[in-house]
Short mmCIF file of C-alpha atoms in Angstrom, two decimals:
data_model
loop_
_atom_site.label_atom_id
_atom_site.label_comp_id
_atom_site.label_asym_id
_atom_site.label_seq_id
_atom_site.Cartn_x
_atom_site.Cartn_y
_atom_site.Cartn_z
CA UNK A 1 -11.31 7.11 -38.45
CA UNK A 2 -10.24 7.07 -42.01
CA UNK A 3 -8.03 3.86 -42.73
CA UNK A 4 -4.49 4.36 -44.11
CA UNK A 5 -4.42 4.60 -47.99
CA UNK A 6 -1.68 4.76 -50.67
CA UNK A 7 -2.24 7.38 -53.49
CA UNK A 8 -0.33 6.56 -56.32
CA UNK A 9 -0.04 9.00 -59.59
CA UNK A 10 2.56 9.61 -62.32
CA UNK A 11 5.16 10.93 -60.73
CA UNK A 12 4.32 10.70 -57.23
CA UNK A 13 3.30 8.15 -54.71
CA UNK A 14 2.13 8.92 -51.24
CA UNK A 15 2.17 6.02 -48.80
CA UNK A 16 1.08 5.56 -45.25
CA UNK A 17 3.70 7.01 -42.87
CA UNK A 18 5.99 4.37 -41.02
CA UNK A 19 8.57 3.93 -38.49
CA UNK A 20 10.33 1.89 -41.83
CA UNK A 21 10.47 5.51 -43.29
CA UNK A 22 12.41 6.82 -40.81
CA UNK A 23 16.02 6.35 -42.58
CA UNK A 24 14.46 7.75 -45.70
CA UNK A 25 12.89 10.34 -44.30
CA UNK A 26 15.88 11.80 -42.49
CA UNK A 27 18.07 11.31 -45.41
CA UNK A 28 15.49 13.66 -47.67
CA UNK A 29 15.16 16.09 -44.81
CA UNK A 30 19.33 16.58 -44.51
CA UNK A 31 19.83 16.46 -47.88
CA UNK A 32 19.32 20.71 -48.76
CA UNK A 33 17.74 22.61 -45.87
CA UNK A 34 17.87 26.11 -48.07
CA UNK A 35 13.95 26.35 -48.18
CA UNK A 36 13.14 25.14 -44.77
CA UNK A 37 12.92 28.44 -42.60
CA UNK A 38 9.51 28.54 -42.11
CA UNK A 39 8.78 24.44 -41.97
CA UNK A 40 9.77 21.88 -38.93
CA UNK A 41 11.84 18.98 -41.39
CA UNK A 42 13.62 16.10 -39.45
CA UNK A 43 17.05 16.98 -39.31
CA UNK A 44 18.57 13.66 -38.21
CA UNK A 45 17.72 10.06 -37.99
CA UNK A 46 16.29 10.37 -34.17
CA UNK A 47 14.25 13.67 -35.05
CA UNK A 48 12.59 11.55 -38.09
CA UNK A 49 11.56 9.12 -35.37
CA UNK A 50 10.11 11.07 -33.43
CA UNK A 51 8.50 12.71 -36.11
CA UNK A 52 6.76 9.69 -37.45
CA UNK A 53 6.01 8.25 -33.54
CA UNK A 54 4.47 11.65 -33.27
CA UNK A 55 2.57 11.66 -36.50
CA UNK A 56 1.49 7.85 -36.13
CA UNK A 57 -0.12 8.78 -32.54
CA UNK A 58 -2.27 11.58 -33.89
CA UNK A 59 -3.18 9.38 -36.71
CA UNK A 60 -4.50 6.33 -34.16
CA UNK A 61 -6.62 9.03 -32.04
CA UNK A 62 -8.02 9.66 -35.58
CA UNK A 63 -6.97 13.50 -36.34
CA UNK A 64 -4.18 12.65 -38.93
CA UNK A 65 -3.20 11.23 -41.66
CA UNK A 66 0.30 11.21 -42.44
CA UNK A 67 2.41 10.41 -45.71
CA UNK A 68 5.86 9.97 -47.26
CA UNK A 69 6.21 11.48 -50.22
CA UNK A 70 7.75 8.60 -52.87
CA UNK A 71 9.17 9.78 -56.58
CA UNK A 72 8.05 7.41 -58.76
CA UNK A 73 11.10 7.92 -61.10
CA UNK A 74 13.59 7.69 -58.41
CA UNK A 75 11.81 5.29 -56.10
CA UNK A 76 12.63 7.82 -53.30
CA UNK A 77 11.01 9.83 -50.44
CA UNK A 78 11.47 13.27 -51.33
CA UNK A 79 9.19 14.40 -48.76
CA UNK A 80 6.23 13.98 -46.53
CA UNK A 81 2.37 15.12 -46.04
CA UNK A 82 -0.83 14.64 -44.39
CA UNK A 83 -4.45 15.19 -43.91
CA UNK A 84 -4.81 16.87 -40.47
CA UNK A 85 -7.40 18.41 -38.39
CA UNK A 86 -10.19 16.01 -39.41
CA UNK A 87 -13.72 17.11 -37.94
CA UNK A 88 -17.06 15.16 -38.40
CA UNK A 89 -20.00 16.85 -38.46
CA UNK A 90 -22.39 13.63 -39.09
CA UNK A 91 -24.78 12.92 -36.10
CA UNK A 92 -27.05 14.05 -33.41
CA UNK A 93 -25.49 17.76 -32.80
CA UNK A 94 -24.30 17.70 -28.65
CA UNK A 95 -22.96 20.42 -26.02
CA UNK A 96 -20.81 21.44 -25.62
CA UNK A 97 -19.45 20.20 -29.39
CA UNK A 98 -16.23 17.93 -28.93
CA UNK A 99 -14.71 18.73 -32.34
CA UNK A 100 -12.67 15.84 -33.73
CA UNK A 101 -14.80 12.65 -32.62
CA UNK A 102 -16.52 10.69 -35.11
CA UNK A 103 -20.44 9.66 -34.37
CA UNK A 104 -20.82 5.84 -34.20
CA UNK A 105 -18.27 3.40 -35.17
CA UNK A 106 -15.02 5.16 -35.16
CA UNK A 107 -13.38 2.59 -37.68
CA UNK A 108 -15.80 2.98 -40.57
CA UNK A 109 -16.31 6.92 -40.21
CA UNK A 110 -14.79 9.67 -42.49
CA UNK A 111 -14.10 12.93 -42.17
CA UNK A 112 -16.62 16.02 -43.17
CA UNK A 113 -13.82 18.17 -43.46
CA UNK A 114 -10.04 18.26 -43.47
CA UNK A 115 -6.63 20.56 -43.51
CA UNK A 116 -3.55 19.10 -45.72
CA UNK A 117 -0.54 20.79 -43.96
CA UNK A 118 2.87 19.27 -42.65
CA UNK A 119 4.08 19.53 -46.11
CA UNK A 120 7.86 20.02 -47.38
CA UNK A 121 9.40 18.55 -50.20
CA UNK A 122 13.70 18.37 -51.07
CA UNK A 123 14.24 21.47 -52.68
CA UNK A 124 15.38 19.86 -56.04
CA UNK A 125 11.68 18.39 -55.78
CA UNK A 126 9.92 22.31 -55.79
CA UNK A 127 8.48 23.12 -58.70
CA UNK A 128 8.78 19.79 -60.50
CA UNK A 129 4.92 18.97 -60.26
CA UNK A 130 5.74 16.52 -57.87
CA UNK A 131 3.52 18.93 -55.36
CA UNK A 132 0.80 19.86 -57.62
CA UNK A 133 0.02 15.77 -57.86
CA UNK A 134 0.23 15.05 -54.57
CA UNK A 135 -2.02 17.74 -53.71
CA UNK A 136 -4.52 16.59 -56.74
CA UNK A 137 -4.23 13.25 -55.03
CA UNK A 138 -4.99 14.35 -51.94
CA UNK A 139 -7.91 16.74 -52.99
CA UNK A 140 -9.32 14.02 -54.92
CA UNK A 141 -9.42 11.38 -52.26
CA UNK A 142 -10.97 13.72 -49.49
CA UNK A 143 -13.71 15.23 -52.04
CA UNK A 144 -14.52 12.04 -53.94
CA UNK A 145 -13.50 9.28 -51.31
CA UNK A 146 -14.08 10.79 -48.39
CA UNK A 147 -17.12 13.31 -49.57
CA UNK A 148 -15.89 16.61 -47.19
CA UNK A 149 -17.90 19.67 -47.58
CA UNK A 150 -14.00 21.60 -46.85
CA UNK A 151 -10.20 21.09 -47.11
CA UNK A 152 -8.08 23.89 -45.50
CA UNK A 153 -4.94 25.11 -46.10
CA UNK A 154 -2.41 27.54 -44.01
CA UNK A 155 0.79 28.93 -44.16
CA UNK A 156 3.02 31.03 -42.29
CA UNK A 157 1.98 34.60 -43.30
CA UNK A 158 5.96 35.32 -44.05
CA UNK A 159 6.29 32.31 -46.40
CA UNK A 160 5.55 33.85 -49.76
CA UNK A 161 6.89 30.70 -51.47
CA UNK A 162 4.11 28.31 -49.56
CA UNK A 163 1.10 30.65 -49.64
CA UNK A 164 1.83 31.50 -53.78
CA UNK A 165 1.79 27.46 -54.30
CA UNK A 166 -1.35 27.07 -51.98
CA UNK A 167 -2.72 30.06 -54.22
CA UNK A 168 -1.72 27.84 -57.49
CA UNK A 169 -4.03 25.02 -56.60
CA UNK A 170 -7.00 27.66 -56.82
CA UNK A 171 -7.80 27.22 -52.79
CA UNK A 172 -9.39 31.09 -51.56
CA UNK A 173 -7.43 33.18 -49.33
CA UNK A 174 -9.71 33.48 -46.19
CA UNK A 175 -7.36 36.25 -44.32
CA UNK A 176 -4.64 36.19 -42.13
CA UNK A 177 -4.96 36.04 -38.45
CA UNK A 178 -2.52 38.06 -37.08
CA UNK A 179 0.05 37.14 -34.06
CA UNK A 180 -1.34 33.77 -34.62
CA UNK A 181 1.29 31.28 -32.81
CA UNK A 182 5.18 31.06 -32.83
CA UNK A 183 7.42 30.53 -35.48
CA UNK A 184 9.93 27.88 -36.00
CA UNK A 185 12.29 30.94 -35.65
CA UNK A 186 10.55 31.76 -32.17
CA UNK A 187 8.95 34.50 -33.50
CA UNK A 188 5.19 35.29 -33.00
CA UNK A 189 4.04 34.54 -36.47
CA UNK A 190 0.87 35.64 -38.12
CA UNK A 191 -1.07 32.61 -40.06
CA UNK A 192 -2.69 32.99 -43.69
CA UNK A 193 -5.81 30.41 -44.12
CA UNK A 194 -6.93 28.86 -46.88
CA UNK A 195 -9.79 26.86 -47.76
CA UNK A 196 -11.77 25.10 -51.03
CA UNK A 197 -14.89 24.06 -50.81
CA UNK A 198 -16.48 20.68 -52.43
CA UNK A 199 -18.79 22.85 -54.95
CA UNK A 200 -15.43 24.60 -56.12
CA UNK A 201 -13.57 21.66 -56.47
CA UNK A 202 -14.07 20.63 -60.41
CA UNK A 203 -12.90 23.81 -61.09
CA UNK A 204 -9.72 23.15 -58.83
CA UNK A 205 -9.42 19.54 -60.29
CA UNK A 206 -9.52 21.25 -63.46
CA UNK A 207 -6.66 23.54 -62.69
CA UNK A 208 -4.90 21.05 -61.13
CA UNK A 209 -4.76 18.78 -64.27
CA UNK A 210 -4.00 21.06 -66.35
CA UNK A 211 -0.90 22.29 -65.05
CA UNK A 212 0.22 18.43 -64.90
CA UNK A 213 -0.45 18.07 -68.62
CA UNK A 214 1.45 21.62 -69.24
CA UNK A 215 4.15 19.70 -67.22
CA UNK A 216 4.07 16.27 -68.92
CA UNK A 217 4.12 18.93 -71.98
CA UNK A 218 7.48 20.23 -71.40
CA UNK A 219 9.05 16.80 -69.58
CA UNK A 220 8.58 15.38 -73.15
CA UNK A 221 10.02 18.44 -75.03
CA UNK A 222 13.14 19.01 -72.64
CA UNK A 223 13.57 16.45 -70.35
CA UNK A 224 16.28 17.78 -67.57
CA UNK A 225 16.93 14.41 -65.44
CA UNK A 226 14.29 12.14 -63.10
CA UNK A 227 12.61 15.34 -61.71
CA UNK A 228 11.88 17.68 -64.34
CA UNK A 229 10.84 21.49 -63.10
CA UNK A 230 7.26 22.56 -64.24
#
């Protein structure tokens, strides 16, 4: 299963998700709840336990990887991510398929393909770039570190705001697949899927790194405070 990793950038940092995060993490996640309709955020100290316990246990059966979000200029979580729904395809093909379970040693295998989901940021962190470099780090490290053939992507087919930053990063809409699950609202909620291949991803890196320079751009020309809006 893929070992825990820190991804550091400029402006972000993503560490390994642990119980120690659990203050920090339910701090961020009652600190604005305006954009959280459509995504489950800790809402107290004992839901961010459970949260991580939960998170940590998927991660040990090896289908997770899960992350606090850190701002580099505050030194704060201002969030939390993770690689999910790891599959490996590597190794004598079996039926029925158990999807999920590495071939061979379990603690030197990677992934051949991955979702990055669970994600929500502190509203005053939207649209900073803080996302867009997290996601670059993430995208970089499953394509380059890891070698995956996929990365997928979904949102709630009702969360505009989600699905037009999943669009941003250049990932293709696959379709939605309609009555899908239930909402966090307790409705029955249609899902939009998303996915980026490894050829396409130079030209997502590409698009990815530019819209941090056009950020860095206008952080030096106007700088509005530790997290800056792109």
């Amino acid at each position: 299963m893929p070992l825990p990793v820190v991804l550091s950038g400029r402006t972000v940092r993503l560490e390994p998700l642990a119980p120690q995060h659990a203050a920090a993490i339910a701090a961020a996640g009652t600190e604005d709840r305006t954009t959280y309709a459509f995504t489950p955020v800790p809402h107290s100290l004992d839901a961010a336990e459970i949260s991580i316990e939960r998170a940590l246990a998927e991660q040990a059966a090896g289908r997770a990887l899960p992350f606090a979000v850190v701002s580099t200029a505050e030194g704060r979580v201002v969030g939390s991510t993770r690689f999910l729904e790891l599959d490996y395809w590597q190794g004598p093909l079996i039926w029925p398929s158990v999807p999920g379970v590495p071939h061979g040693d379990p603690l030197t295998a990677v992934p051949d393909a991955a979702e990055i989901g669970n994600t929500w940021l502190v509203p005053r962190a939207q649209g900073t770039g803080v996302n867009t470099e997290a996601k670059l780090l993430m995208l970089r490290h499953a394509f380059e570190a890891w070698g995956v053939r996929r990365v997928s992507m979904r949102a709630d087919a009702r969360n505009l705001r989600s699905r037009a930053a999943i669009e941003r990063l250049g990932a293709t809409c696959e379709g939605v697949r309609r009555a899908h699950s239930r909402g966090l609202d307790g409705a029955v909620r249609s899902t939009a899927f998303y996915s980026i291949l490894d050829e396409e991803w130079p030209r997502v890196r590409g698009i990815l790194e530019a819209r941090l320079a056009a950020t860095d751009t206008r952080t030096v020309a106007g700088p509005r405070g530790p997290l800056v809006p792109a």
